Each structure stands twice: as structure tokens, then as C-alpha cells.
Short mmCIF file of C-alpha atoms in Angstrom, two decimals:
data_model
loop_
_atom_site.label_atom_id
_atom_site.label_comp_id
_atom_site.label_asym_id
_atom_site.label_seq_id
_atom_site.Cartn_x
_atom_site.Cartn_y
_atom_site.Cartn_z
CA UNK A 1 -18.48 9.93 -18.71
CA UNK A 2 -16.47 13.24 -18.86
CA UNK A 3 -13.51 13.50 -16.41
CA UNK A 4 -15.52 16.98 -15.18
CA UNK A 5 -18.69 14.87 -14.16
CA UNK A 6 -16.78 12.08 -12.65
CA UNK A 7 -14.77 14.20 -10.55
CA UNK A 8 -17.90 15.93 -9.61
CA UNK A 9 -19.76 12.71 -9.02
CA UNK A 10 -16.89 11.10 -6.83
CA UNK A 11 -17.24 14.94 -4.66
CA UNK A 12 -21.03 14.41 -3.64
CA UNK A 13 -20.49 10.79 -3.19
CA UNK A 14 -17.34 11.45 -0.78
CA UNK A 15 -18.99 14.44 0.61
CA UNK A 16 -20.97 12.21 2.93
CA UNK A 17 -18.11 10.81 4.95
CA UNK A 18 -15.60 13.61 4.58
CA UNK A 19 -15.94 16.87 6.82
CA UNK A 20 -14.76 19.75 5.45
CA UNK A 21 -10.84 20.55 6.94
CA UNK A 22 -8.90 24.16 7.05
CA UNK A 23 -6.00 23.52 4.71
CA UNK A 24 -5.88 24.58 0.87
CA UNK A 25 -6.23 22.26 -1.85
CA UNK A 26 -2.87 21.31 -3.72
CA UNK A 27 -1.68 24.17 -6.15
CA UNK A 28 -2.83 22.90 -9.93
CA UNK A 29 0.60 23.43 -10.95
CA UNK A 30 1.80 20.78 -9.13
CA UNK A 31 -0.68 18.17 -10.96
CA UNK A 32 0.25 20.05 -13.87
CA UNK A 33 4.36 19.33 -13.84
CA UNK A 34 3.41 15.87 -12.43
CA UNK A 35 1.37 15.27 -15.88
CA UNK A 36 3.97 16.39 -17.89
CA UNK A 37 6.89 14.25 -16.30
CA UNK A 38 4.10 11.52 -16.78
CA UNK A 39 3.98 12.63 -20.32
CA UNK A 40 7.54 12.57 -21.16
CA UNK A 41 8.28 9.38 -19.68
CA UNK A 42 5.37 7.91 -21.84
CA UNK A 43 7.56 9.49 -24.84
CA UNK A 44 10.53 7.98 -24.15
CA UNK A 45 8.70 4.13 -24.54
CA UNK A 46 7.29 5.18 -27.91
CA UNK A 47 8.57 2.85 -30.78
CA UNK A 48 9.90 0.18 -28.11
CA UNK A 49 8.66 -3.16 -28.35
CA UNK A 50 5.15 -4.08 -26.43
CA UNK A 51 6.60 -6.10 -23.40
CA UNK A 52 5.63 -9.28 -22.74
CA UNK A 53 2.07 -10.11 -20.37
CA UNK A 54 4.12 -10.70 -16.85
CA UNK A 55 2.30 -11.29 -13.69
CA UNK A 56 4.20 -9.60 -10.65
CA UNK A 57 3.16 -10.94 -6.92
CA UNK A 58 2.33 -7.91 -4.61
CA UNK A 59 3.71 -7.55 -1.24
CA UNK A 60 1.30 -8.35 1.19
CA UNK A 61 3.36 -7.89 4.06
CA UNK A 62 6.76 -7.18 4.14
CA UNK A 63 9.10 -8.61 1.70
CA UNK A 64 10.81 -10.79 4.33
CA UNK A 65 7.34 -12.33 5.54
CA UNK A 66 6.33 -13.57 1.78
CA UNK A 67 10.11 -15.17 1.53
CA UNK A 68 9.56 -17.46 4.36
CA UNK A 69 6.78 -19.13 2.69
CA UNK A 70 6.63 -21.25 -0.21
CA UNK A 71 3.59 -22.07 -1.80
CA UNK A 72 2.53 -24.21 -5.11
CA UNK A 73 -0.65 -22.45 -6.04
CA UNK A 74 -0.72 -19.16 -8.21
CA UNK A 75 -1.02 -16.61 -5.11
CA UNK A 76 -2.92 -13.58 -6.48
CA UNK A 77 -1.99 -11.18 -3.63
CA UNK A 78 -3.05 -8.12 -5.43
CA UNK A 79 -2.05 -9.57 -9.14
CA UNK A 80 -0.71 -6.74 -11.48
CA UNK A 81 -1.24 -8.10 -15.43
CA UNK A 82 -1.14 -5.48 -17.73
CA UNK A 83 0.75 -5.28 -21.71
CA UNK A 84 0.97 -1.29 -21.44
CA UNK A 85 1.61 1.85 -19.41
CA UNK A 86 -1.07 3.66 -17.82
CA UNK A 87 -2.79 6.14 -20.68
CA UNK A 88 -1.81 9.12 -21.35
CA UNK A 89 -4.68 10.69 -20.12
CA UNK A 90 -4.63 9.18 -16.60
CA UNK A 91 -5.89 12.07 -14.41
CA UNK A 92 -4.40 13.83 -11.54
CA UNK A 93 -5.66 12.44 -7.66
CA UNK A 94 -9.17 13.10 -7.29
CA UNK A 95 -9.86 16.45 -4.94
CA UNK A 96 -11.71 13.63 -2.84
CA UNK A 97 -8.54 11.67 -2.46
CA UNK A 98 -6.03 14.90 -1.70
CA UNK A 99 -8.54 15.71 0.65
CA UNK A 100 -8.86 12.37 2.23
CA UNK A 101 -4.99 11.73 2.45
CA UNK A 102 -4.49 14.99 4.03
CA UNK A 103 -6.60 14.03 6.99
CA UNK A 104 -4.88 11.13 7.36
CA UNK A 105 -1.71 12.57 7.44
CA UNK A 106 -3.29 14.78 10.41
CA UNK A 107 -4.16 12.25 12.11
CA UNK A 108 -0.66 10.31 12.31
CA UNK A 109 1.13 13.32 13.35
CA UNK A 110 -1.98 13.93 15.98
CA UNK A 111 -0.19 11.71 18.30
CA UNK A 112 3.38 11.39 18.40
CA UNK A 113 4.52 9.19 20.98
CA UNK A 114 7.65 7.74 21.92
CA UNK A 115 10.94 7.54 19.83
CA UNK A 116 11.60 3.89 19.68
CA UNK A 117 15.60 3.07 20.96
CA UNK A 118 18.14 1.12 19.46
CA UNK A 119 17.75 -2.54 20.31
CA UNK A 120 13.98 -2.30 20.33
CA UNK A 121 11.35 -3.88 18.38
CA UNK A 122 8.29 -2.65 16.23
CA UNK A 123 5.76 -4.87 16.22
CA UNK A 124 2.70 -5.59 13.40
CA UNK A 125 -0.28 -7.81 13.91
CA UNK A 126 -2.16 -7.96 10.32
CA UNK A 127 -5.04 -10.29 9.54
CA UNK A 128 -5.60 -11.17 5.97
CA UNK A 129 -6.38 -13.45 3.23
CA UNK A 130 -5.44 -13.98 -0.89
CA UNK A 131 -7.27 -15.76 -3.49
CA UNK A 132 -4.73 -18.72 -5.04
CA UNK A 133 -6.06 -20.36 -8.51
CA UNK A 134 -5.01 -24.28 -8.42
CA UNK A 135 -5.26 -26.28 -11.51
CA UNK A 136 -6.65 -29.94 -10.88
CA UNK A 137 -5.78 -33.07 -12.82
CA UNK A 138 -8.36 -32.58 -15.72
CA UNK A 139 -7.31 -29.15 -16.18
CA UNK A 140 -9.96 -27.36 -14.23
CA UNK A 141 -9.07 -23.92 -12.06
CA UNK A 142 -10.35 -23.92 -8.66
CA UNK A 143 -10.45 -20.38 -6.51
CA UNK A 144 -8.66 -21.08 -2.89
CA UNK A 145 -9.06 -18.32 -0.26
CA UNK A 146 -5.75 -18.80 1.73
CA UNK A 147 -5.06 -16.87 5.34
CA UNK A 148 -2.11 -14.74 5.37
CA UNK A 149 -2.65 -13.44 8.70
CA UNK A 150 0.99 -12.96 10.60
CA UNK A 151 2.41 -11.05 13.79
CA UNK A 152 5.91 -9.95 12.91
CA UNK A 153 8.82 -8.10 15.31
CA UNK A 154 11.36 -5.87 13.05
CA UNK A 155 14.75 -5.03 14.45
CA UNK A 156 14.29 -0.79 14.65
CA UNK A 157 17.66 -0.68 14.05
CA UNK A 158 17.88 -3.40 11.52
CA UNK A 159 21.06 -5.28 13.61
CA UNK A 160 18.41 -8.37 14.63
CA UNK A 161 16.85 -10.55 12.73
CA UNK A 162 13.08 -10.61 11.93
CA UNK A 163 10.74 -12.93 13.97
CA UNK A 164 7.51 -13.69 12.72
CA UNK A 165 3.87 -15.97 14.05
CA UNK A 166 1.20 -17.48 11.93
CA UNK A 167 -1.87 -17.85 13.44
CA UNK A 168 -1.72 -20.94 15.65
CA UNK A 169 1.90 -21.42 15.40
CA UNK A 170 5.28 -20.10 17.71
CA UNK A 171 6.95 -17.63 16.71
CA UNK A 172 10.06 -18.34 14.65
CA UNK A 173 13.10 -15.89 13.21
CA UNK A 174 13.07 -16.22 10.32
CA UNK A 175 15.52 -17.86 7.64
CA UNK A 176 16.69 -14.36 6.14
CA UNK A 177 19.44 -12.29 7.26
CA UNK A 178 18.97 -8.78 9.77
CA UNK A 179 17.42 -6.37 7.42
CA UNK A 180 20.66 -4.06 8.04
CA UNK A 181 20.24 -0.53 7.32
CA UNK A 182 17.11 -1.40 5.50
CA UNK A 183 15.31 -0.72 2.77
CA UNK A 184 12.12 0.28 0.62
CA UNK A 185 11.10 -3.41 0.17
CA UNK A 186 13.05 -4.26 3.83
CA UNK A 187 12.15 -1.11 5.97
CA UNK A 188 13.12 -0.72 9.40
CA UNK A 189 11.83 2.13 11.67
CA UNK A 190 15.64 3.30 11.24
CA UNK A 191 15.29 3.42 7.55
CA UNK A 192 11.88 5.09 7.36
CA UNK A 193 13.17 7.60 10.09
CA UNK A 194 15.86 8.58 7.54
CA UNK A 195 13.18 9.40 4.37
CA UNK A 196 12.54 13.29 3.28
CA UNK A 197 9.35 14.23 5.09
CA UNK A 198 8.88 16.97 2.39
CA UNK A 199 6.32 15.04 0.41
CA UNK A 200 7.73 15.98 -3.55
CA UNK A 201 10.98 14.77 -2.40
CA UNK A 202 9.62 11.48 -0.54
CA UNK A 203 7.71 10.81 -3.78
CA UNK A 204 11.20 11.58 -5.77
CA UNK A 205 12.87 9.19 -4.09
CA UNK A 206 10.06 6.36 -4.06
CA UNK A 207 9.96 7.22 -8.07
CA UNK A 208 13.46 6.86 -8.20
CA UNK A 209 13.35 3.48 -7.14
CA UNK A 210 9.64 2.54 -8.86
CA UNK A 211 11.00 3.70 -12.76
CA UNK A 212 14.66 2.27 -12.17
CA UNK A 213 12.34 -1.48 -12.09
CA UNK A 214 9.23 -0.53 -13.35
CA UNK A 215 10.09 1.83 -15.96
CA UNK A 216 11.00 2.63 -19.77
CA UNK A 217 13.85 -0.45 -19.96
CA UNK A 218 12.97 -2.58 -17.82
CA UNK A 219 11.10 -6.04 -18.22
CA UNK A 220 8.44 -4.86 -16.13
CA UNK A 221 4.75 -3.80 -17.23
CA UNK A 222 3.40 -2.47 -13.85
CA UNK A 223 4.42 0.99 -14.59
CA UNK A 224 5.98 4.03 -11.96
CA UNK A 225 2.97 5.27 -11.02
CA UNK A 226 1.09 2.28 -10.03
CA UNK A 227 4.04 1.04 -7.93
CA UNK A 228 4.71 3.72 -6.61
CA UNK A 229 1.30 3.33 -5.17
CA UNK A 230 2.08 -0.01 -4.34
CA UNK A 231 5.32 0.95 -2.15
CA UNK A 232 3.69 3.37 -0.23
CA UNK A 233 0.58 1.11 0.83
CA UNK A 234 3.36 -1.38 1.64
CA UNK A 235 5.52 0.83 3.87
CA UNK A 236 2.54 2.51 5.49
CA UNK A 237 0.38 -1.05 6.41
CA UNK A 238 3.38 -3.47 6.80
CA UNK A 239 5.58 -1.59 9.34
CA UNK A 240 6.20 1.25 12.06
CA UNK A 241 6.84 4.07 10.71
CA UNK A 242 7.67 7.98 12.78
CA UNK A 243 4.10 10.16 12.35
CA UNK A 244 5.91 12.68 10.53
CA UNK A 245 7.26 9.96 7.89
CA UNK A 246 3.46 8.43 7.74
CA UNK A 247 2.32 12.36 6.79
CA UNK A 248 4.80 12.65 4.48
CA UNK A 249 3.91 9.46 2.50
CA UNK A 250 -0.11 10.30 2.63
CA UNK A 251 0.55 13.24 1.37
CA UNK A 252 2.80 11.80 -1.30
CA UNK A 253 0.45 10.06 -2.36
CA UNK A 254 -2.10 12.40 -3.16
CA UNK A 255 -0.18 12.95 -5.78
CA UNK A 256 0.09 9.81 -7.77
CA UNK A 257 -1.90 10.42 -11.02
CA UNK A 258 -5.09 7.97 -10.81
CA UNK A 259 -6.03 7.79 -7.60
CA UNK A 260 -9.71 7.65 -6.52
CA UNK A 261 -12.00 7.60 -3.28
CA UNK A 262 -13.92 4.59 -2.26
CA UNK A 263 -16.95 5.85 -0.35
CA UNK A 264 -17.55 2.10 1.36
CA UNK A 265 -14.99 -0.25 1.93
CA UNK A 266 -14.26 -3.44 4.21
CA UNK A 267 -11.36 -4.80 6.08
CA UNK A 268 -10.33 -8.19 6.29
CA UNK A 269 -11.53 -7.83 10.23
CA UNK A 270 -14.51 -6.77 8.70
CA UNK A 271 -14.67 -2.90 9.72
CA UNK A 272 -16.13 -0.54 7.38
CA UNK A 273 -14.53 2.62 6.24
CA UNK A 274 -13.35 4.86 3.30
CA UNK A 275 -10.98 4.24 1.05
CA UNK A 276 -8.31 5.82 -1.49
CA UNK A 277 -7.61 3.88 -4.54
CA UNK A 278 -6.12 3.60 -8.17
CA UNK A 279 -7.29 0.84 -10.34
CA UNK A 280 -4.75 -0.77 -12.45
CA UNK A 281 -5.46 -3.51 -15.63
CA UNK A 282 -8.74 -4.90 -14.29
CA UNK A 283 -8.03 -4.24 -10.21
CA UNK A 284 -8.80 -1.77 -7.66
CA UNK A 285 -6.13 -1.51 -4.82
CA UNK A 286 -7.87 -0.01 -2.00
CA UNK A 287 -6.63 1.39 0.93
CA UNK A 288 -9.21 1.68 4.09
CA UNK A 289 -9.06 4.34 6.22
CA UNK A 290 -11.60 4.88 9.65
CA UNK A 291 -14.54 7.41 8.57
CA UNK A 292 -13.90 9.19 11.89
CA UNK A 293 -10.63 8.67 12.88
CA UNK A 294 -8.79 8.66 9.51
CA UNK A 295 -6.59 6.07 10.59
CA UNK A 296 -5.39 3.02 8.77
CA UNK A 297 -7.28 0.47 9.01
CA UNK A 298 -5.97 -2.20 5.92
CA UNK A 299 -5.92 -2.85 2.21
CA UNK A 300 -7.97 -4.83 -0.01
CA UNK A 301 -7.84 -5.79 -3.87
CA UNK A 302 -11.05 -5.16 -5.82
CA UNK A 303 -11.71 -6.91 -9.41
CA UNK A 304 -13.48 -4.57 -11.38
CA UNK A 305 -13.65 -6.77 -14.71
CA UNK A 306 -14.45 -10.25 -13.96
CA UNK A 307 -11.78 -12.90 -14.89
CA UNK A 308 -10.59 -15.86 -13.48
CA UNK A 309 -10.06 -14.52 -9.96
CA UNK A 310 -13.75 -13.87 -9.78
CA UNK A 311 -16.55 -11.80 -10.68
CA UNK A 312 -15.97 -7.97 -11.05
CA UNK A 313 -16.60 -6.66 -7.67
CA UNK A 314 -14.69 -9.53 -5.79
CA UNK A 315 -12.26 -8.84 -3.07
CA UNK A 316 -9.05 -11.12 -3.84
CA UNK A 317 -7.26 -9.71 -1.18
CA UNK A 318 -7.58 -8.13 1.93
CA UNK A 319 -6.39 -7.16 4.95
CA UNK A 320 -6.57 -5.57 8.05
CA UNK A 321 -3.78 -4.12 10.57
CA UNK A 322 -5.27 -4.55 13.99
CA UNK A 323 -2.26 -4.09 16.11
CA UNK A 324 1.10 -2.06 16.00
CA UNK A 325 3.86 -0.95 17.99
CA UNK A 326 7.04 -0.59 19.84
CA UNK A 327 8.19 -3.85 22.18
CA UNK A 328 11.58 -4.44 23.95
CA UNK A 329 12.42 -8.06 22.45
CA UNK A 330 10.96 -10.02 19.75
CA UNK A 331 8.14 -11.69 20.85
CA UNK A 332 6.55 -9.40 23.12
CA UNK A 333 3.42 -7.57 22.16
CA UNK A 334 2.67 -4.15 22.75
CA UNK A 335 0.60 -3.18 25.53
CA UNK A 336 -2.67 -1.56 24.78
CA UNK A 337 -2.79 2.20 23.79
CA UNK A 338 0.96 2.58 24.40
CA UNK A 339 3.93 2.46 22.23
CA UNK A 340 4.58 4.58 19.12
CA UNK A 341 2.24 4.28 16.71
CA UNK A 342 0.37 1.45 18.44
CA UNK A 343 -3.29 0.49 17.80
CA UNK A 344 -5.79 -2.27 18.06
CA UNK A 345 -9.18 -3.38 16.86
CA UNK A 346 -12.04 -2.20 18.42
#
């Protein structure tokens, strides 16, 4: 199918749950400079040697939370296997998906509330699950569906450690250092508070980062664009982050090259929304968003070939962030419709 009459397919299909909004469309220069950076960096590989097939574990909560477990199946949280970049050709964000983002990012600056203080706590209550492959005696594969559902407290300053819950359990600190002034892989709402809101140079600096371990050089085969997608779904599921910051990296990523929109897509709580995506070696990564609301509502990975995971159309991950906020102490939870940037489940 021609890119024209997939772009115009993905339109109508999109055009059902997404009302028309009073902003302009990004300028076609930008997607035009964005292609040719994409271009240039695909130069700068040509004549290296095809890297090796790697398979890179996704994040499915925060870097901090996946370190405190230890597990001896093969965890597919959102597997990334792939022996090349991204084509050449890999088109700019759908119109869909710009539009899409952009309410989003209306919606998270819709309600500001409270800056959280030093010594406070955000708060995250996700429930999810990952497909794990486990190889029996004779040599046979079986598909696990494991629960990675967690409540975690993050230091907003970074000085306190991280506590986290599993379902059933107490809650524990756990055995990793105070996240400090934080990170991209270790935010804090102090570290996200200090990102460009200007969404070029929030996507320059995520970039920065994503090609400096994922780029021309490096041993890694998951490419800048696709984890650059990757980061972003991480920092905007996984933590607290100030509205304006949120905005910022919605409309960042409208414009990652590749992404899609989703028309129907389900939660790990089992809500049904829309989704942006981007599809990457065999996978769709899929994040949901409320048809009315626009607001966050969790991720889920999509096979779209069938392989060992599954059949094509399987969800190997998913999950679903029905709580968030801002809490005195580790340990507390959030009262209900207060707190910045606090939600829950209906």
C-alpha cells in the first residue's frame, strides 16, 4: 500500500475517536529536517559491519523496580530483536498521531495542581503483566504470563531511597542507592522538573542520550528513534512528572519518525482506548490513551508477526497506571482526586 493511502486510511479510521481541536498541524519542514538528520545518521553506518542479533529487556517500570528482581526465565517485557536500523524510508508521525499527542499534551497541562516539596514523595500504582519463554528438560519452550504489577514511592528530590510493593507483599526500600539528582533511566520529579519544555529541545536531549547507546558505534541494534520512543513511554507511565514536562514530551513525540494511531486498544486493567504507536522488528509498542479524556491510561506490546512469543496479534505486555501522585512519606498513598498529577481507575 502507498504511504498516501495508508496515511489516508489511518485518518478515517482515527477520525471516529478523535474530535477535531483548534491548533495547526506541525510545519512540514520540521518532518522534513527530522528526515534528513534520520538520513545522515543512516549514512554514517554505511560500510560498518551488520551487528550482531541482541535482545535488549525494556523497562517496564522504572529502572530501579526491574533491578530488585531477579528472574530465570527469558522476560520479554517489550523484546526489541532486530539486525538493522529502521529503513530509510520510515515516515514522519502520522497526522493521526500529531493530532492525538497534542490533545494529550492539553490535557496534562489542563490541570496543574500542586508543586510537590522537597522531602515529599510521588507515588505510582501500575498493574501489569510480561510473557517469559522457559525451556523445559526435553528442550520444549513454554509461554509464562508473569504479573509485574508494583506500587512504588520516588524520593522528589532524589535524597531518599525508593520503596516499592508487589501485590500481596509489604512494602520494602529497595536494595539500590537514592536516585540522587536523577536521571533519564532514574527520574525523579526533580529531574523531570529540570528538562526543556520546548519540545525540539526535549527531543534533543532524549536523542542525545538514545544515539550515544543506541547509535552508529555502539553494540546496540534498537536504533535512536525507536528508543527514543521507548524513553519517553518510560518517563511518562513510570513516574510523576510537572504537566508542562508531560506536554512537552507528547509533543516530542509526535515527532519520532514511525509512529502510528491505534484506533482500539486495551489496558492491562482492561479499559479500552486509543493508542499511539511505532512498530519495531516484529512488535507494536502501544501507548493507550482515554478516548475522552486523553489521559494516560498504560502501555502494551503487540506482536504483529507471529514468533515464539505468540501469534501475531498477541499482547506480550501490558500495563495499566491506575494510580499516581504526590504523598508525604513512603508508603502512604495518595488520596483520591488530590495530589499533582494524581489519578485512579474508574
Amino acid at each position: 500500500m502507498k504511504l498516501e493511502n495508508s496515511e489516508t486510511a489511518e485518518r478515517a479510521d482515527a477520525a471516529a475517536v478523535l474530535p477535531a481541536v483548534p491548533y495547526p498541524e506541525p510545519a512540514p519542514e520540521l518532518f522534513h529536517a527530522h528526515k534528513q538528520n534520520l538520513l545522515r545518521q543512516i549514512d554514517q553506518q554505511t560500510g560498518s559491519v551488520a551487528p550482531q542479533r541482541v535482545a535488549r529487556r525494556r523497562r517496564m517500570g522504572m529502572v530501579v523496580a526491574s533491578a530488585a528482581v531477579a528472574c530465570v526465565a527469558v522476560v520479554v517485557t517489550g523484546l526489541s530483536i532486530t539486525a538493522t536500523e529502521p529503513p530509510a524510508e520510515t515516515p514522519p508521525a502520522s497526522k493521526a498521531s500529531v493530532q492525538l499527542l497534542e490533545q494529550a499534551a492539553l490535557a496534562a497541562v489542563a490541570d496543574p495542581g500542586a508543586v510537590p516539596r522537597s522531602g515529599q514523595y510521588t507515588y505510582v500504582k501500575v498493574t501489569g503483566h510480561t510473557t517469559a519463554l522457559s525451556e523445559g528438560k526435553d528442550g520444549s519452550m513454554e509461554r509464562l504470563r508473569q504479573d509485574e504489577s508494583y506500587e512504588q514511592w520516588t524520593s522528589v528530590d532524589g535524597s531518599g531511597r525508593t520503596m516499592q510493593r508487589k501485590p500481596g507483599g509489604s512494602a520494602t526500600w529497595l536494595p539500590v542507592p537514592a536516585p540522587g539528582e536523577g536521571s533519564l533511566n532514574l527520574p525523579t520529579y526533580r529531574f523531570l522538573a529540570g528538562l526543556p519544555t520546548e519540545p525540539g529541545a526535549l527531543l534533543e536531549t532524549i536523542y542525545r542520550d538514545a544515539n550515544l547507546n543506541h547509535g552508529a558505534g555502539s553494540d546496540s541494534t534498537t536504533g535512536p528513534d525507536q528508543e527514543a520512543f521507548v524513553t519517553i513511554g518510560d518517563l511518562l507511565r513510570a513516574s510523576v512528572a510537572p504537566p508542562d514536562v508531560s506536554a512537552a514530551l507528547f509533543r516530542a513525540a509526535a515527532r519520532i519518525p514511525g509512529v502510528i494511531v491505534v484506533s482500539d486498544a486495551v489496558d492491562a486493567a482492561g479499559r479500552h482506548g486509543v493508542a499511539v504507536a511505532r512498530e519495531h522488528d516484529g512488535e507494536r509498542f502501544e501507548w493507550i490513551f482515554d478516548k475522552d479524556t486523553k489521559e494516560l491510561l498504560g502501555e502494551r506490546t503487540v506482536l504483529v508477526e507471529g514468533n515464539a512469543w505468540g501469534k501475531a496479534g498477541t499482547p506480550v505486555t501490558s500495563t495499566a497506571v491506575t494510580r499516581s501522585g504526590i504523598v508525604d512519606k513512603a508508603g502512604q498513598e495518595p488520596a483520591h482526586g488530590s495530589g499533582q498529577g494524581s489519578h485512579s481507575a474508574a
